[in-house]
Amino acid sequence: MDKIIIILSPCSIAIPFLFGFVKYGRLENDLRLIVIFLGFEIFFQIFVATTALMGIKNLWIIHFYTIIEYTFLIIIFLQWQRNLLIRRLMFFSIPLIIALAIFDIVRLENLNMFNTYTRPISSILVLGVLGLTLFEFNKESTTLLSRNPRFWMVPPVFVATTMTITVFAVGNYLLMNFPQTFFNIYRVMMIINMLSNLFYVRVFLCPSQQPKSGG
């Protein structure tokens, strides 16, 4: 069961990536960036799956992955925010998270354990950004949100981010004290996350609408 989940995890990202790759030349720049983001996610998932199947410790990569993923997400959602102050705050949160992550890596945590500081903090910030993005979409939209391709970026990011807070906040404690409980919870979360990744397909299937940005 665990091997099947490990193998299917990259596939759940590969499916929407292929949809985006096929339509890449007809997409606006912001939607093209989502395709690139999904390509990065596939690379990460393949690396994690390969090392896990080989029995190699791979939690260290998440410390660095946190920085790259957060940067990608903020740059993507930044383009859909019209308020200049919020755009600036979002942009300057990137170097702050990078600085926190570096301090975390150097001084606070074991690279072979979950990063219980940077990852939850960055995830909480991402949830805030999602809320602002939905507010912006709702304010500007003259049609149903479900017809906006950019809206479909929100559900999979929300699911992944919410689960991340849970796993990384208490992951080390559960792993050391209740390993079976941790793995049971982690399996369920992985399955939910894989299913939510399919929402990305809608990003590339909805009729495109040019976003408004700036302030």
PDB file of C-alpha atoms in Angstrom:
ATOM      1  CA  MET A   1       0.000   0.000   0.000  1.00  0.00           C
ATOM      2  CA  ASP A   2       2.740   2.473   0.966  1.00  0.00           C
ATOM      3  CA  LYS A   3       4.709   1.769  -2.219  1.00  0.00           C
ATOM      4  CA  ILE A   4       1.591   2.345  -4.322  1.00  0.00           C
ATOM      5  CA  ILE A   5       0.984   5.717  -2.631  1.00  0.00           C
ATOM      6  CA  ILE A   6       4.631   6.703  -3.084  1.00  0.00           C
ATOM      7  CA  ILE A   7       4.522   5.851  -6.791  1.00  0.00           C
ATOM      8  CA  LEU A   8       1.131   7.489  -7.427  1.00  0.00           C
ATOM      9  CA  SER A   9       2.080  10.742  -5.719  1.00  0.00           C
ATOM     10  CA  PRO A  10       4.177  12.087  -8.650  1.00  0.00           C
ATOM     11  CA  CYS A  11       1.490  10.855 -11.074  1.00  0.00           C
ATOM     12  CA  SER A  12      -1.156  13.011  -9.387  1.00  0.00           C
ATOM     13  CA  ILE A  13       0.930  16.071 -10.313  1.00  0.00           C
ATOM     14  CA  ALA A  14       1.965  14.757 -13.732  1.00  0.00           C
ATOM     15  CA  ILE A  15      -1.643  14.605 -14.979  1.00  0.00           C
ATOM     16  CA  PRO A  16      -2.403  18.354 -14.607  1.00  0.00           C
ATOM     17  CA  PHE A  17       1.155  19.183 -15.707  1.00  0.00           C
ATOM     18  CA  LEU A  18       0.567  17.376 -19.017  1.00  0.00           C
ATOM     19  CA  PHE A  19      -2.670  19.321 -19.551  1.00  0.00           C
ATOM     20  CA  GLY A  20      -0.786  22.562 -18.930  1.00  0.00           C
ATOM     21  CA  PHE A  21       2.183  21.519 -21.050  1.00  0.00           C
ATOM     22  CA  VAL A  22      -0.067  20.769 -24.049  1.00  0.00           C
ATOM     23  CA  LYS A  23      -1.759  24.190 -23.793  1.00  0.00           C
ATOM     24  CA  TYR A  24       1.383  26.075 -22.710  1.00  0.00           C
ATOM     25  CA  GLY A  25       1.715  28.165 -25.876  1.00  0.00           C
ATOM     26  CA  ARG A  26      -1.892  29.423 -25.585  1.00  0.00           C
ATOM     27  CA  LEU A  27      -1.727  30.361 -21.891  1.00  0.00           C
ATOM     28  CA  GLU A  28      -1.179  33.791 -20.343  1.00  0.00           C
ATOM     29  CA  ASN A  29       2.121  34.264 -18.537  1.00  0.00           C
ATOM     30  CA  ASP A  30       0.678  33.748 -15.054  1.00  0.00           C
ATOM     31  CA  LEU A  31      -0.869  30.419 -16.048  1.00  0.00           C
ATOM     32  CA  ARG A  32       2.404  29.390 -17.694  1.00  0.00           C
ATOM     33  CA  LEU A  33       4.077  29.958 -14.340  1.00  0.00           C
ATOM     34  CA  ILE A  34       1.666  27.438 -12.815  1.00  0.00           C
ATOM     35  CA  VAL A  35       2.837  24.877 -15.380  1.00  0.00           C
ATOM     36  CA  ILE A  36       6.450  25.548 -14.364  1.00  0.00           C
ATOM     37  CA  PHE A  37       5.453  25.234 -10.697  1.00  0.00           C
ATOM     38  CA  LEU A  38       3.845  21.854 -11.378  1.00  0.00           C
ATOM     39  CA  GLY A  39       6.996  20.753 -13.190  1.00  0.00           C
ATOM     40  CA  PHE A  40       8.998  21.625 -10.082  1.00  0.00           C
ATOM     41  CA  GLU A  41       6.502  19.684  -7.961  1.00  0.00           C
ATOM     42  CA  ILE A  42       6.907  16.606 -10.174  1.00  0.00           C
ATOM     43  CA  PHE A  43      10.691  16.782  -9.833  1.00  0.00           C
ATOM     44  CA  PHE A  44      10.379  17.022  -6.050  1.00  0.00           C
ATOM     45  CA  GLN A  45       7.851  14.189  -5.808  1.00  0.00           C
ATOM     46  CA  ILE A  46       9.981  11.905  -7.999  1.00  0.00           C
ATOM     47  CA  PHE A  47      13.030  12.626  -5.852  1.00  0.00           C
ATOM     48  CA  VAL A  48      11.092  11.907  -2.647  1.00  0.00           C
ATOM     49  CA  ALA A  49       9.536   8.746  -4.093  1.00  0.00           C
ATOM     50  CA  THR A  50      12.875   7.433  -5.383  1.00  0.00           C
ATOM     51  CA  THR A  51      14.752   8.022  -2.139  1.00  0.00           C
ATOM     52  CA  ALA A  52      11.878   6.594  -0.070  1.00  0.00           C
ATOM     53  CA  LEU A  53      11.766   3.405  -2.142  1.00  0.00           C
ATOM     54  CA  MET A  54      15.552   3.084  -1.798  1.00  0.00           C
ATOM     55  CA  GLY A  55      15.335   3.533   1.971  1.00  0.00           C
ATOM     56  CA  ILE A  56      17.341   6.778   1.927  1.00  0.00           C
ATOM     57  CA  LYS A  57      16.553   9.517   4.450  1.00  0.00           C
ATOM     58  CA  ASN A  58      14.991  12.419   2.585  1.00  0.00           C
ATOM     59  CA  LEU A  59      13.461  14.766   5.146  1.00  0.00           C
ATOM     60  CA  TRP A  60      16.407  17.150   4.656  1.00  0.00           C
ATOM     61  CA  ILE A  61      15.142  18.117   1.201  1.00  0.00           C
ATOM     62  CA  ILE A  62      11.912  19.507   2.684  1.00  0.00           C
ATOM     63  CA  HIS A  63      13.902  22.227   4.477  1.00  0.00           C
ATOM     64  CA  PHE A  64      15.072  23.556   1.099  1.00  0.00           C
ATOM     65  CA  TYR A  65      11.843  22.684  -0.716  1.00  0.00           C
ATOM     66  CA  THR A  66       9.950  24.959   1.678  1.00  0.00           C
ATOM     67  CA  ILE A  67      11.873  27.991   0.418  1.00  0.00           C
ATOM     68  CA  ILE A  68      11.375  27.208  -3.272  1.00  0.00           C
ATOM     69  CA  GLU A  69       7.712  26.281  -2.958  1.00  0.00           C
ATOM     70  CA  TYR A  70       6.854  29.375  -0.909  1.00  0.00           C
ATOM     71  CA  THR A  71       8.631  31.616  -3.427  1.00  0.00           C
ATOM     72  CA  PHE A  72       6.747  30.026  -6.326  1.00  0.00           C
ATOM     73  CA  LEU A  73       3.358  30.341  -4.630  1.00  0.00           C
ATOM     74  CA  ILE A  74       3.820  33.952  -3.580  1.00  0.00           C
ATOM     75  CA  ILE A  75       4.988  35.013  -7.053  1.00  0.00           C
ATOM     76  CA  ILE A  76       1.974  33.272  -8.617  1.00  0.00           C
ATOM     77  CA  PHE A  77      -0.633  34.725  -6.255  1.00  0.00           C
ATOM     78  CA  LEU A  78       1.091  38.113  -6.244  1.00  0.00           C
ATOM     79  CA  GLN A  79       0.062  38.615  -9.868  1.00  0.00           C
ATOM     80  CA  TRP A  80      -3.633  38.382  -8.992  1.00  0.00           C
ATOM     81  CA  GLN A  81      -3.588  40.929  -6.175  1.00  0.00           C
ATOM     82  CA  ARG A  82      -4.464  44.525  -7.066  1.00  0.00           C
ATOM     83  CA  ASN A  83      -3.715  46.205  -3.732  1.00  0.00           C
ATOM     84  CA  LEU A  84      -0.207  47.658  -3.955  1.00  0.00           C
ATOM     85  CA  LEU A  85       0.472  47.450  -0.207  1.00  0.00           C
ATOM     86  CA  ILE A  86      -0.551  43.799  -0.053  1.00  0.00           C
ATOM     87  CA  ARG A  87       1.555  43.053  -3.142  1.00  0.00           C
ATOM     88  CA  ARG A  88       4.595  44.602  -1.461  1.00  0.00           C
ATOM     89  CA  LEU A  89       3.998  42.726   1.792  1.00  0.00           C
ATOM     90  CA  MET A  90       3.665  39.459  -0.117  1.00  0.00           C
ATOM     91  CA  PHE A  91       6.870  40.140  -2.038  1.00  0.00           C
ATOM     92  CA  PHE A  92       8.911  41.060   1.038  1.00  0.00           C
ATOM     93  CA  SER A  93       7.663  37.983   2.882  1.00  0.00           C
ATOM     94  CA  ILE A  94       9.847  35.908   0.534  1.00  0.00           C
ATOM     95  CA  PRO A  95      13.237  37.103   1.871  1.00  0.00           C
ATOM     96  CA  LEU A  96      11.855  36.867   5.418  1.00  0.00           C
ATOM     97  CA  ILE A  97      10.941  33.206   4.947  1.00  0.00           C
ATOM     98  CA  ILE A  98      14.317  32.540   3.293  1.00  0.00           C
ATOM     99  CA  ALA A  99      16.121  34.139   6.253  1.00  0.00           C
ATOM    100  CA  LEU A 100      14.007  32.183   8.735  1.00  0.00           C
ATOM    101  CA  ALA A 101      14.620  28.940   6.855  1.00  0.00           C
ATOM    102  CA  ILE A 102      18.380  29.484   6.779  1.00  0.00           C
ATOM    103  CA  PHE A 103      18.428  30.267  10.512  1.00  0.00           C
ATOM    104  CA  ASP A 104      16.243  27.217  11.086  1.00  0.00           C
ATOM    105  CA  ILE A 105      18.613  24.983   9.123  1.00  0.00           C
ATOM    106  CA  VAL A 106      21.807  26.338  10.692  1.00  0.00           C
ATOM    107  CA  ARG A 107      20.789  26.819  14.313  1.00  0.00           C
ATOM    108  CA  LEU A 108      17.502  25.206  15.289  1.00  0.00           C
ATOM    109  CA  GLU A 109      16.694  21.874  13.725  1.00  0.00           C
ATOM    110  CA  ASN A 110      17.979  18.489  12.648  1.00  0.00           C
ATOM    111  CA  LEU A 111      17.868  18.176   8.849  1.00  0.00           C
ATOM    112  CA  ASN A 112      16.732  14.569   9.222  1.00  0.00           C
ATOM    113  CA  MET A 113      13.568  15.672  11.028  1.00  0.00           C
ATOM    114  CA  PHE A 114      10.532  17.732   9.989  1.00  0.00           C
ATOM    115  CA  ASN A 115      11.146  21.481  10.005  1.00  0.00           C
ATOM    116  CA  THR A 116       8.639  22.422  12.668  1.00  0.00           C
ATOM    117  CA  TYR A 117       9.280  26.171  12.518  1.00  0.00           C
ATOM    118  CA  THR A 118       9.660  27.449   8.959  1.00  0.00           C
ATOM    119  CA  ARG A 119       7.188  25.078   7.336  1.00  0.00           C
ATOM    120  CA  PRO A 120       4.174  25.825   9.596  1.00  0.00           C
ATOM    121  CA  ILE A 121       4.907  29.568   9.564  1.00  0.00           C
ATOM    122  CA  SER A 122       5.152  29.690   5.764  1.00  0.00           C
ATOM    123  CA  SER A 123       1.984  27.594   5.521  1.00  0.00           C
ATOM    124  CA  ILE A 124       0.028  30.007   7.729  1.00  0.00           C
ATOM    125  CA  LEU A 125       1.184  32.890   5.520  1.00  0.00           C
ATOM    126  CA  VAL A 126       0.084  30.993   2.412  1.00  0.00           C
ATOM    127  CA  LEU A 127      -3.379  30.437   3.933  1.00  0.00           C
ATOM    128  CA  GLY A 128      -3.607  34.188   4.493  1.00  0.00           C
ATOM    129  CA  VAL A 129      -2.635  34.790   0.866  1.00  0.00           C
ATOM    130  CA  LEU A 130      -5.310  32.335  -0.290  1.00  0.00           C
ATOM    131  CA  GLY A 131      -7.936  34.243   1.681  1.00  0.00           C
ATOM    132  CA  LEU A 132      -6.850  37.549   0.136  1.00  0.00           C
ATOM    133  CA  THR A 133      -6.838  35.964  -3.316  1.00  0.00           C
ATOM    134  CA  LEU A 134     -10.367  34.625  -2.964  1.00  0.00           C
ATOM    135  CA  PHE A 135     -11.521  38.032  -1.754  1.00  0.00           C
ATOM    136  CA  GLU A 136      -9.896  39.661  -4.789  1.00  0.00           C
ATOM    137  CA  PHE A 137     -11.410  37.132  -7.212  1.00  0.00           C
ATOM    138  CA  ASN A 138     -14.865  37.580  -5.704  1.00  0.00           C
ATOM    139  CA  LYS A 139     -14.594  41.375  -5.794  1.00  0.00           C
ATOM    140  CA  GLU A 140     -13.485  41.551  -9.421  1.00  0.00           C
ATOM    141  CA  SER A 141     -15.423  38.646 -10.916  1.00  0.00           C
ATOM    142  CA  THR A 142     -18.553  39.206 -12.980  1.00  0.00           C
ATOM    143  CA  THR A 143     -19.065  35.441 -13.418  1.00  0.00           C
ATOM    144  CA  LEU A 144     -18.972  32.391 -11.165  1.00  0.00           C
ATOM    145  CA  LEU A 145     -15.614  31.855  -9.504  1.00  0.00           C
ATOM    146  CA  SER A 146     -15.607  28.306 -10.824  1.00  0.00           C
ATOM    147  CA  ARG A 147     -15.305  29.726 -14.352  1.00  0.00           C
ATOM    148  CA  ASN A 148     -12.107  31.549 -13.477  1.00  0.00           C
ATOM    149  CA  PRO A 149      -9.136  29.245 -14.233  1.00  0.00           C
ATOM    150  CA  ARG A 150      -7.053  30.937 -11.564  1.00  0.00           C
ATOM    151  CA  PHE A 151      -9.574  30.029  -8.877  1.00  0.00           C
ATOM    152  CA  TRP A 152      -8.705  26.343  -9.338  1.00  0.00           C
ATOM    153  CA  MET A 153      -5.199  27.018  -8.079  1.00  0.00           C
ATOM    154  CA  VAL A 154      -6.699  27.686  -4.642  1.00  0.00           C
ATOM    155  CA  PRO A 155      -8.281  24.304  -3.624  1.00  0.00           C
ATOM    156  CA  PRO A 156      -5.197  22.060  -4.061  1.00  0.00           C
ATOM    157  CA  VAL A 157      -2.919  24.632  -2.412  1.00  0.00           C
ATOM    158  CA  PHE A 158      -5.379  25.006   0.475  1.00  0.00           C
ATOM    159  CA  VAL A 159      -5.583  21.240   1.042  1.00  0.00           C
ATOM    160  CA  ALA A 160      -1.812  20.739   0.855  1.00  0.00           C
ATOM    161  CA  THR A 161      -1.102  23.738   3.082  1.00  0.00           C
ATOM    162  CA  THR A 162      -3.660  22.782   5.738  1.00  0.00           C
ATOM    163  CA  MET A 163      -2.282  19.257   5.972  1.00  0.00           C
ATOM    164  CA  THR A 164       1.257  20.602   6.064  1.00  0.00           C
ATOM    165  CA  ILE A 165       0.534  22.614   9.199  1.00  0.00           C
ATOM    166  CA  THR A 166      -0.816  19.491  10.910  1.00  0.00           C
ATOM    167  CA  VAL A 167       2.042  17.192   9.887  1.00  0.00           C
ATOM    168  CA  PHE A 168       4.926  19.558  10.499  1.00  0.00           C
ATOM    169  CA  ALA A 169       3.647  21.053  13.741  1.00  0.00           C
ATOM    170  CA  VAL A 170       3.389  17.669  15.499  1.00  0.00           C
ATOM    171  CA  GLY A 171       5.151  15.337  13.046  1.00  0.00           C
ATOM    172  CA  ASN A 172       8.384  14.917  14.985  1.00  0.00           C
ATOM    173  CA  TYR A 173       6.544  14.234  18.244  1.00  0.00           C
ATOM    174  CA  LEU A 174       4.256  11.628  16.666  1.00  0.00           C
ATOM    175  CA  LEU A 175       7.071  10.035  14.693  1.00  0.00           C
ATOM    176  CA  MET A 176       9.203   9.540  17.795  1.00  0.00           C
ATOM    177  CA  ASN A 177       6.448   8.552  20.221  1.00  0.00           C
ATOM    178  CA  PHE A 178       3.599   7.112  18.133  1.00  0.00           C
ATOM    179  CA  PRO A 179       5.125   6.075  14.783  1.00  0.00           C
ATOM    180  CA  GLN A 180       2.226   3.843  13.728  1.00  0.00           C
ATOM    181  CA  THR A 181      -0.292   6.595  14.400  1.00  0.00           C
ATOM    182  CA  PHE A 182       1.856   9.031  12.443  1.00  0.00           C
ATOM    183  CA  PHE A 183       2.118   6.749   9.401  1.00  0.00           C
ATOM    184  CA  ASN A 184      -1.621   6.043   9.433  1.00  0.00           C
ATOM    185  CA  ILE A 185      -2.399   9.767   9.476  1.00  0.00           C
ATOM    186  CA  TYR A 186       0.247  10.461   6.849  1.00  0.00           C
ATOM    187  CA  ARG A 187      -1.181   7.814   4.472  1.00  0.00           C
ATOM    188  CA  VAL A 188      -4.657   9.345   4.662  1.00  0.00           C
ATOM    189  CA  MET A 189      -3.268  12.826   4.087  1.00  0.00           C
ATOM    190  CA  MET A 190      -1.225  11.667   1.106  1.00  0.00           C
ATOM    191  CA  ILE A 191      -4.318  10.164  -0.525  1.00  0.00           C
ATOM    192  CA  ILE A 192      -6.362  13.331   0.083  1.00  0.00           C
ATOM    193  CA  ASN A 193      -3.532  15.442  -1.289  1.00  0.00           C
ATOM    194  CA  MET A 194      -3.207  13.321  -4.432  1.00  0.00           C
ATOM    195  CA  LEU A 195      -6.930  13.640  -5.125  1.00  0.00           C
ATOM    196  CA  SER A 196      -6.848  17.400  -4.569  1.00  0.00           C
ATOM    197  CA  ASN A 197      -3.996  17.749  -7.084  1.00  0.00           C
ATOM    198  CA  LEU A 198      -6.470  16.860  -9.819  1.00  0.00           C
ATOM    199  CA  PHE A 199      -8.095  20.271  -9.282  1.00  0.00           C
ATOM    200  CA  TYR A 200      -5.097  21.731 -11.110  1.00  0.00           C
ATOM    201  CA  VAL A 201      -6.500  20.253 -14.323  1.00  0.00           C
ATOM    202  CA  ARG A 202      -9.309  22.811 -14.162  1.00  0.00           C
ATOM    203  CA  VAL A 203      -6.758  25.616 -14.338  1.00  0.00           C
ATOM    204  CA  PHE A 204      -6.088  24.622 -17.927  1.00  0.00           C
ATOM    205  CA  LEU A 205      -9.618  23.589 -18.926  1.00  0.00           C
ATOM    206  CA  CYS A 206     -11.516  26.748 -17.948  1.00  0.00           C
ATOM    207  CA  PRO A 207     -11.862  29.484 -20.582  1.00  0.00           C
ATOM    208  CA  SER A 208      -9.023  31.890 -19.879  1.00  0.00           C
ATOM    209  CA  GLN A 209      -9.704  35.266 -18.297  1.00  0.00           C
ATOM    210  CA  GLN A 210      -7.005  37.915 -18.234  1.00  0.00           C
ATOM    211  CA  PRO A 211      -6.309  38.812 -14.571  1.00  0.00           C
ATOM    212  CA  LYS A 212      -6.094  42.346 -13.310  1.00  0.00           C
ATOM    213  CA  SER A 213      -3.140  43.234 -11.120  1.00  0.00           C
ATOM    214  CA  GLY A 214      -1.303  46.206  -9.766  1.00  0.00           C
ATOM    215  CA  GLY A 215      -2.701  48.867  -7.545  1.00  0.00           C
TER     216      GLY A 215
END
